[in-house]
Short mmCIF file of C-alpha atoms in Angstrom, two decimals:
data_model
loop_
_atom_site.label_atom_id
_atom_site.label_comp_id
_atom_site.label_asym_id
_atom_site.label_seq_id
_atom_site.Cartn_x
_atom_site.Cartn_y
_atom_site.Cartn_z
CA UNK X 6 -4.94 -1.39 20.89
CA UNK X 7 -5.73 -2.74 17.60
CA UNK X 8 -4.29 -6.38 17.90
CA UNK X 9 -1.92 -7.79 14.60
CA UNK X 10 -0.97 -11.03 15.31
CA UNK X 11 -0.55 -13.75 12.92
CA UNK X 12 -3.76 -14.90 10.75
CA UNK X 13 -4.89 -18.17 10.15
CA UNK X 14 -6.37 -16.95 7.01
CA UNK X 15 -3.44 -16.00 5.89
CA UNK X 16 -0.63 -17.84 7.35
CA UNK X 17 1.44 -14.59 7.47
CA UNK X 18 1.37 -11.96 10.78
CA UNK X 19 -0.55 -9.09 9.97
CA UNK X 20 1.73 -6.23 9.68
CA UNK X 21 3.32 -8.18 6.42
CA UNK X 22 -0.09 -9.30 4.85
CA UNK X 23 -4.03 -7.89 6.20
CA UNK X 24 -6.59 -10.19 6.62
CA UNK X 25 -9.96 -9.00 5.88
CA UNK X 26 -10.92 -8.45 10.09
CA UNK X 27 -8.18 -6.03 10.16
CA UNK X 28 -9.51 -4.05 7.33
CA UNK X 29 -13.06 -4.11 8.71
CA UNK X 30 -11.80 -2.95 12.30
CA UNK X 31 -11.67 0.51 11.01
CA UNK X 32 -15.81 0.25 10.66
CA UNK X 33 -15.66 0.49 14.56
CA UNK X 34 -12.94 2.69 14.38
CA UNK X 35 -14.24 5.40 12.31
CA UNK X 36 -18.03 4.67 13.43
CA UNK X 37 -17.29 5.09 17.38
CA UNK X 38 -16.47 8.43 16.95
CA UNK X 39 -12.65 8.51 18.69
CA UNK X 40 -11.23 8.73 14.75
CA UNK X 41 -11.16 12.19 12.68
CA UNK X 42 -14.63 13.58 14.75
CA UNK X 43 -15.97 16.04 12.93
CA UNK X 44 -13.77 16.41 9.74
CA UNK X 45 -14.36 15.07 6.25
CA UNK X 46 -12.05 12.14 5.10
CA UNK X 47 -10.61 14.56 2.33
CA UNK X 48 -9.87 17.51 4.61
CA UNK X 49 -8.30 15.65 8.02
CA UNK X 50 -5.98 13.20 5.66
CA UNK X 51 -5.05 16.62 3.78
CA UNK X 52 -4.14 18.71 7.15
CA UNK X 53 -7.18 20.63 6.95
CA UNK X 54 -7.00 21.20 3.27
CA UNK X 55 -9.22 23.72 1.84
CA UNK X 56 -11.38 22.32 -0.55
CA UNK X 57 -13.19 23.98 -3.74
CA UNK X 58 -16.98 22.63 -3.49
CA UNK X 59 -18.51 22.93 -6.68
CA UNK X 60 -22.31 23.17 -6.60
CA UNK X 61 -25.01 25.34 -6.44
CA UNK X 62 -24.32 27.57 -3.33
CA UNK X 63 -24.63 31.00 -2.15
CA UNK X 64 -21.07 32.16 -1.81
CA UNK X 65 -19.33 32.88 -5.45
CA UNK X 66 -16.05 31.14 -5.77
CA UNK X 67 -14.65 31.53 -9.55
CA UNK X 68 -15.85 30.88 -12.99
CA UNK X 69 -14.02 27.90 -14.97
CA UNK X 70 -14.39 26.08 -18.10
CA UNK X 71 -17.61 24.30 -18.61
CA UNK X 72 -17.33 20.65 -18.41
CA UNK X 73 -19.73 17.67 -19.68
CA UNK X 74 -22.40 17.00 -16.74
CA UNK X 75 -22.09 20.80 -15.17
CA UNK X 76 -25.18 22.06 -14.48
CA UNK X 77 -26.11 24.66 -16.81
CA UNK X 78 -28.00 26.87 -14.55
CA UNK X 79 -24.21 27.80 -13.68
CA UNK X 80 -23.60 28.79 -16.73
CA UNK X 81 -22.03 32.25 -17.08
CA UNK X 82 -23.35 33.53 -20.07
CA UNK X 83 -21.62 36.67 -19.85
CA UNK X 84 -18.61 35.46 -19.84
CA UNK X 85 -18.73 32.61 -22.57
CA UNK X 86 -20.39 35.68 -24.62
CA UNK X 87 -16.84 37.12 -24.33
CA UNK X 88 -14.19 34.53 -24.19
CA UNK X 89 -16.52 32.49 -26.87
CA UNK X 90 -16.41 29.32 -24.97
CA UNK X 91 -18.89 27.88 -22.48
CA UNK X 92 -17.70 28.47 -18.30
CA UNK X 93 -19.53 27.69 -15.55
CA UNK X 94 -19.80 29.58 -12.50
CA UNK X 95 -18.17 27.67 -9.28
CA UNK X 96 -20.03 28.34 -5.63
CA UNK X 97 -18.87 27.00 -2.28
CA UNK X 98 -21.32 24.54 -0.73
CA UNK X 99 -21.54 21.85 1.30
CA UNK X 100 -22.91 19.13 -0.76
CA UNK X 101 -22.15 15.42 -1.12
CA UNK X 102 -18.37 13.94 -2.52
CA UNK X 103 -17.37 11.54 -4.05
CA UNK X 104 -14.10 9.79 -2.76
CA UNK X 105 -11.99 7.63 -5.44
CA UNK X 106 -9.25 5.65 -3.91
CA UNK X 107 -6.18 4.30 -5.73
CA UNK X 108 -4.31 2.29 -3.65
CA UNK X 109 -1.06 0.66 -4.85
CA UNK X 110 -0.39 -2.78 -4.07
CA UNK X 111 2.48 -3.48 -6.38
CA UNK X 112 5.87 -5.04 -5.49
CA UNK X 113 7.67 -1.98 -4.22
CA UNK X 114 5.13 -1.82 -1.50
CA UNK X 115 5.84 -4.70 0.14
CA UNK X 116 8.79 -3.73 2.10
CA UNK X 117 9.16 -1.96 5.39
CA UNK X 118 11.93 -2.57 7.99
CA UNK X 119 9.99 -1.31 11.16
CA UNK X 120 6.55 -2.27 12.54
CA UNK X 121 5.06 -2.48 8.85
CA UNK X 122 5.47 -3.37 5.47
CA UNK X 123 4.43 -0.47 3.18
CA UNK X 124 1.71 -2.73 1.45
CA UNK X 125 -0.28 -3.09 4.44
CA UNK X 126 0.14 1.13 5.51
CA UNK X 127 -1.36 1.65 2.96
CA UNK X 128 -4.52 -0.77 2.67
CA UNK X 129 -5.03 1.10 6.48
CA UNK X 130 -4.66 4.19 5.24
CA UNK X 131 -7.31 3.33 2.30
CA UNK X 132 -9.82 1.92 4.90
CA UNK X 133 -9.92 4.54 7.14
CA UNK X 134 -10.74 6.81 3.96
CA UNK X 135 -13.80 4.42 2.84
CA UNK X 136 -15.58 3.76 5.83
CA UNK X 137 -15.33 7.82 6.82
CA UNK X 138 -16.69 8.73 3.40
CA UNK X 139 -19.34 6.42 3.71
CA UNK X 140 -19.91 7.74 7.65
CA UNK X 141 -20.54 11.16 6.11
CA UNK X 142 -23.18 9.62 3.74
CA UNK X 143 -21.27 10.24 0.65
CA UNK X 144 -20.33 7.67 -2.49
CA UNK X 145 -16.94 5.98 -2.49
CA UNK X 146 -15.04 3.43 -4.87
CA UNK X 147 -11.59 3.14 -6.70
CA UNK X 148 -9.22 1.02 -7.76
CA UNK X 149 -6.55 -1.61 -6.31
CA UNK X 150 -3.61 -2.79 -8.33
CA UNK X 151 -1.08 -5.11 -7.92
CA UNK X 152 2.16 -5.90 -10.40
CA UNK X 153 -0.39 -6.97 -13.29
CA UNK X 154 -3.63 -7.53 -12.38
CA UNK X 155 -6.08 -4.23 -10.85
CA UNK X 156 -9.94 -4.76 -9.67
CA UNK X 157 -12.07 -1.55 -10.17
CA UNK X 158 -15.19 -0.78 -7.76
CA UNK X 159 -17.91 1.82 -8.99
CA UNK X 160 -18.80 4.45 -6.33
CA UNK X 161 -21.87 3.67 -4.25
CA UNK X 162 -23.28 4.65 -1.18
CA UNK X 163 -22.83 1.15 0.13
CA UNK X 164 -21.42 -0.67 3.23
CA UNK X 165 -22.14 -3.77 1.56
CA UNK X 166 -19.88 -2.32 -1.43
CA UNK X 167 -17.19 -0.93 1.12
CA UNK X 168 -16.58 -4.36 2.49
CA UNK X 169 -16.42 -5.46 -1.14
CA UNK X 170 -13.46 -3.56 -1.47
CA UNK X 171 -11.78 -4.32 1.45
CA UNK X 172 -11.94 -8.18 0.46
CA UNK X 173 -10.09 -6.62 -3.04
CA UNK X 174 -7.67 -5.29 -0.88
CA UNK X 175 -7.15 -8.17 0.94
CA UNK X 176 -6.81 -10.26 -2.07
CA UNK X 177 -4.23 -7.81 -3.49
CA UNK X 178 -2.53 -6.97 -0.37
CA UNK X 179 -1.72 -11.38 0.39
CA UNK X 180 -0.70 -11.96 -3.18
CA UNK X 181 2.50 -9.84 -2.22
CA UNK X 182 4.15 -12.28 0.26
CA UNK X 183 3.04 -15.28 -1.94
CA UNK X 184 4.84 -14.35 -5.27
CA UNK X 185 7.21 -16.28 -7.11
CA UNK X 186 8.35 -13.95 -9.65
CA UNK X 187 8.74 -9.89 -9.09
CA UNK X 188 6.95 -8.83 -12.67
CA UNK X 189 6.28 -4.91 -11.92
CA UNK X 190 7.32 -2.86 -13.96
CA UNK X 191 7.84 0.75 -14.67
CA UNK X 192 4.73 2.83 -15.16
CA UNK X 193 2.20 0.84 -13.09
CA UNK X 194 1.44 3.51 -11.87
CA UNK X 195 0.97 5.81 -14.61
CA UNK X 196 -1.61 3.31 -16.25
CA UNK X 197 -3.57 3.28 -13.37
CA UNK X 198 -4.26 6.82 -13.34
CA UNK X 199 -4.80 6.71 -16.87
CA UNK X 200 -7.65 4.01 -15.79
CA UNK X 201 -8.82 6.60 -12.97
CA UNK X 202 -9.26 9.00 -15.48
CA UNK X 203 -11.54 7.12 -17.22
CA UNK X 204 -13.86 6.19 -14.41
CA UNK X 205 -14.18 9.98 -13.17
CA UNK X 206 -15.92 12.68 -14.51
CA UNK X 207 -15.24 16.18 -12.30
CA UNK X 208 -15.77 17.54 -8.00
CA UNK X 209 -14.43 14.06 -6.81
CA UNK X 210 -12.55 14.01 -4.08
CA UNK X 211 -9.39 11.10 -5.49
CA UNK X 212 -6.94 10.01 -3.12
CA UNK X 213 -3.99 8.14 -4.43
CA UNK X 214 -2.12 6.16 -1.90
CA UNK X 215 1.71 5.20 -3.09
CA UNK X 216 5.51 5.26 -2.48
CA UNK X 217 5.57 7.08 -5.81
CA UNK X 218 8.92 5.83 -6.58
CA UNK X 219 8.56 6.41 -9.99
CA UNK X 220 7.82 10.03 -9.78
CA UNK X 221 8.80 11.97 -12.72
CA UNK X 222 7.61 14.52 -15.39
CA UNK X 223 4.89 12.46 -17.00
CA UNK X 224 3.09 11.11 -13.22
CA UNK X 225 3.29 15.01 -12.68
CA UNK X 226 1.24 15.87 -15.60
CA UNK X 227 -1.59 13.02 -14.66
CA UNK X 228 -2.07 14.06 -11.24
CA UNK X 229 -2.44 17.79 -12.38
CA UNK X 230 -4.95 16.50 -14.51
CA UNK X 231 -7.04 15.21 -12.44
CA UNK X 232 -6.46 18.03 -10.30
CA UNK X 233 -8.32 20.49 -12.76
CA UNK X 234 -11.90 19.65 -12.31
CA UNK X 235 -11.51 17.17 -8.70
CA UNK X 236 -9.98 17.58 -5.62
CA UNK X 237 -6.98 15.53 -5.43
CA UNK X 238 -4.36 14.09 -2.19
CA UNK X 239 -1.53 12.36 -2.55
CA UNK X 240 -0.58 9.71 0.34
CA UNK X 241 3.11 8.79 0.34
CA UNK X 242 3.87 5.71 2.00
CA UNK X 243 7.66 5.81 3.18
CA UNK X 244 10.12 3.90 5.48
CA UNK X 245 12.66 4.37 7.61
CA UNK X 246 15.11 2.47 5.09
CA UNK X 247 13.69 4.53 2.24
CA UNK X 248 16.15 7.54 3.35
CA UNK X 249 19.00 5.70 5.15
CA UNK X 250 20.21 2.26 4.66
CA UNK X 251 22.26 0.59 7.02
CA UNK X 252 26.34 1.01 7.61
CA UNK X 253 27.71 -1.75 6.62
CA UNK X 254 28.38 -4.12 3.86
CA UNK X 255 25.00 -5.32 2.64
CA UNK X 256 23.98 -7.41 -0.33
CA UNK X 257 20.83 -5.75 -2.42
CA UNK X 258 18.81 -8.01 -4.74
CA UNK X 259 16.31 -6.97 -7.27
CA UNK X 260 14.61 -10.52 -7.28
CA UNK X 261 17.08 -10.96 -10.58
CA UNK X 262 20.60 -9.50 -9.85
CA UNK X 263 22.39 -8.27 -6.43
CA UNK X 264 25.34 -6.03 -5.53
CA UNK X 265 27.58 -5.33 -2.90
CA UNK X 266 26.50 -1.48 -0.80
CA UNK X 267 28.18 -0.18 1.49
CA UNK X 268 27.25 3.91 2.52
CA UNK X 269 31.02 4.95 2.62
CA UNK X 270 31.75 3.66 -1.13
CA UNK X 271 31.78 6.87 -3.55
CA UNK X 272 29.72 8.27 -0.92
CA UNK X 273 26.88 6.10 -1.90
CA UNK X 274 25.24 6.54 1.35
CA UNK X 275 24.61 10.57 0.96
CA UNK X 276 23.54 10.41 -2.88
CA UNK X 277 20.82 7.71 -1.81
CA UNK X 278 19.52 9.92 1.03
CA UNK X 279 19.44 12.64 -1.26
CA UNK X 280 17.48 10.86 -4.01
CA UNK X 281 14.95 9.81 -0.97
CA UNK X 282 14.56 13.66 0.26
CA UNK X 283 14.27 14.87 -3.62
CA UNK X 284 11.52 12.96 -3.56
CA UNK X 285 9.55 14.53 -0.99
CA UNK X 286 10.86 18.09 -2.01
CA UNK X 287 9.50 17.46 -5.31
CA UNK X 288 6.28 15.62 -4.67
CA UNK X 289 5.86 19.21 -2.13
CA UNK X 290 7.03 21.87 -4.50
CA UNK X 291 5.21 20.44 -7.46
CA UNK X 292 2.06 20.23 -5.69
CA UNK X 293 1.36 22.62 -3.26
CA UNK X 294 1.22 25.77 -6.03
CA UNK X 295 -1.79 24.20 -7.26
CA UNK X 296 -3.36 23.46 -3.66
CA UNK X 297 -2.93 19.24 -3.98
CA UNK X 298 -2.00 18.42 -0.48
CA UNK X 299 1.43 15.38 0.37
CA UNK X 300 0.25 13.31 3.36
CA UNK X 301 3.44 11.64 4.53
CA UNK X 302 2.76 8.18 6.43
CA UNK X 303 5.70 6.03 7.91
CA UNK X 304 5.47 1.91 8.61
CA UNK X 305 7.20 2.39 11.81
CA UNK X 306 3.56 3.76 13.38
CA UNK X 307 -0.50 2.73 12.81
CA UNK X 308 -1.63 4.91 10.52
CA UNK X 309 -4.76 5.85 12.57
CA UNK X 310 -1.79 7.05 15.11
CA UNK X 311 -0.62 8.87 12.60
CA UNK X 312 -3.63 10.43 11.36
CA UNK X 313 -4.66 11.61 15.22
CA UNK X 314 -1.13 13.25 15.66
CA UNK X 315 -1.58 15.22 12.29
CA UNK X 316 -4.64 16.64 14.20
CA UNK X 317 -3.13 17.25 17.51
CA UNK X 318 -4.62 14.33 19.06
CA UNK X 319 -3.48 10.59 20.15
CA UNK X 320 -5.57 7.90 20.04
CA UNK X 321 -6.44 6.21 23.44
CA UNK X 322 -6.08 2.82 23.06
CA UNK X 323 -6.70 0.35 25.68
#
């Protein structure tokens, strides 16, 4: 079993705030062979998505429209002749991917009222992606953000570079329990995307790891855009208090005000459960049309758990 006891480094047990080792235990993880054998990072964490290769293969997929750094040997000359703007033809091929991670390590991620905060789900969920990607010999980077500051890594082909990024993590991922002042704000998230599609150009594979609690029209329309020319999974981040809060009177605090809940008022209880399950309709129904998988992860299990029982498998642990 991987251990998570309290850190030294970071004065805080691990399942609130990662230290560095825990990030780097997924190296041996992913490297021994006993996690996703066999699968590519952007296929297992999708359910055995279906992904659209774009490069020069044998098998025909579709034609689309041509985009800066597409080879032009694919173009199809017929039909820009016809349509009157340049398209490319689109093959099915094994070739090398690019993985782009944006991981979220804002304030709403650091809560969780089971085995893990949120925060820390999701830096595991974002290592196990990097050190498989670079396993397969491909190029990975991304970007990390916190409330207001973000650190950016170019895609390499790098270990060196991999553990770079898990130190970013890190650094992101202890600054949670060590605020003084909650400063996020809405659209974090939205400005990070804009950011990620900047750094891309097209047939990356971009994983976005959130609670997406801000979902709405606008996020929609970003993640469809990057959806166009890349192959895009979402990885929600949820807990168990995320759908149902407690019975009971409790006292809720923003950092800045509080009230008074209690379920059974104005059947409070219900209409927050509902909001939570919306959520996950919408993310689902929004998505799935245009073939951008929802990976649900809780905080009450280890992700890598998690990950094995989407494929059928547990983990054997010692």
């Amino acid at each position: 079993m991987l251990g998570f006891l309290k850190h030294k480094e970071t004065g805080h047990p691990s399942d609130v705030a990662v230290a560095l080792e825990d990030l780097m235990r997924y190296e041996f993880l992913v490297q021994s062979g006993n996690l996703l054998p066999g699968h590519p990072v952007y296929s297992i964490l999708a359910g055995r998505h279906a992904s659209k290769l774009r490069g020069r293969g044998m098998d025909f997929e579709e034609v689309r429209q041509y985009v800066a750094g597409d080879d032009i040997r694919n173009i199809d000359w017929k039909v820009t002749a016809r349509i009157g703007e340049t398209y490319s033809k689109v093959f099915n091929e094994e070739k090398e991917r690019t993985t782009f991670i944006l991981l979220d390590q804002g304030s709403r991620m650091f809560f969780g009222s089971k085995r893990f905060v949120k925060s820390v789900s999701a830096a595991h969920a974002a290592a196990i992606g990097a050190f498989y990607t670079i396993k397969r010999g491909d190029r990975v980077g991304g970007i990390v953000f916190g409330d207001e500051e973000y650190d950016y890594v170019a895609p390499k082909r790098s270990k060196a570079l991999v553990q770079h990024f898990m130190q970013l993590i890190t650094k992101h991922n202890r600054a949670l329990p060590e605020r003084k002042v909650i400063r996020e704000g809405p659209g974090r998230l939205k400005e990070m995307l804009k950011r990620t599609q900047a750094a891309v150009s097209h047939d990356f594979v971009i994983t976005i790891i959130s609670d997406f609690s801000d979902f709405d029209p606008e996020l929609r329309q970003q993640i469809l855009g990057l959806a166009n020319h890349n192959d895009v999974i979402l990885i929600h981040i949820d807990d168990e208090m995320d759908e149902v809060l407690p019975d009971g009177k409790l006292v809720l605090s923003d950092g800045h005000r509080q009230i008074t809940w209690q379920n059974s008022h104005r059947k409070w209880g219900g209409k927050y459960t509902e909001r939570f399950r919306d959520i996950h309709q919408r993310l689902s129904d929004n998505f799935s049309r245009y073939r951008v998988p929802v990976v649900y992860f809780n905080t009450a299990e280890a992700v890598e758990d998690q990950v094995m029982q989407s494929m059928g498998k547990r983990l054997k642990r010692k």
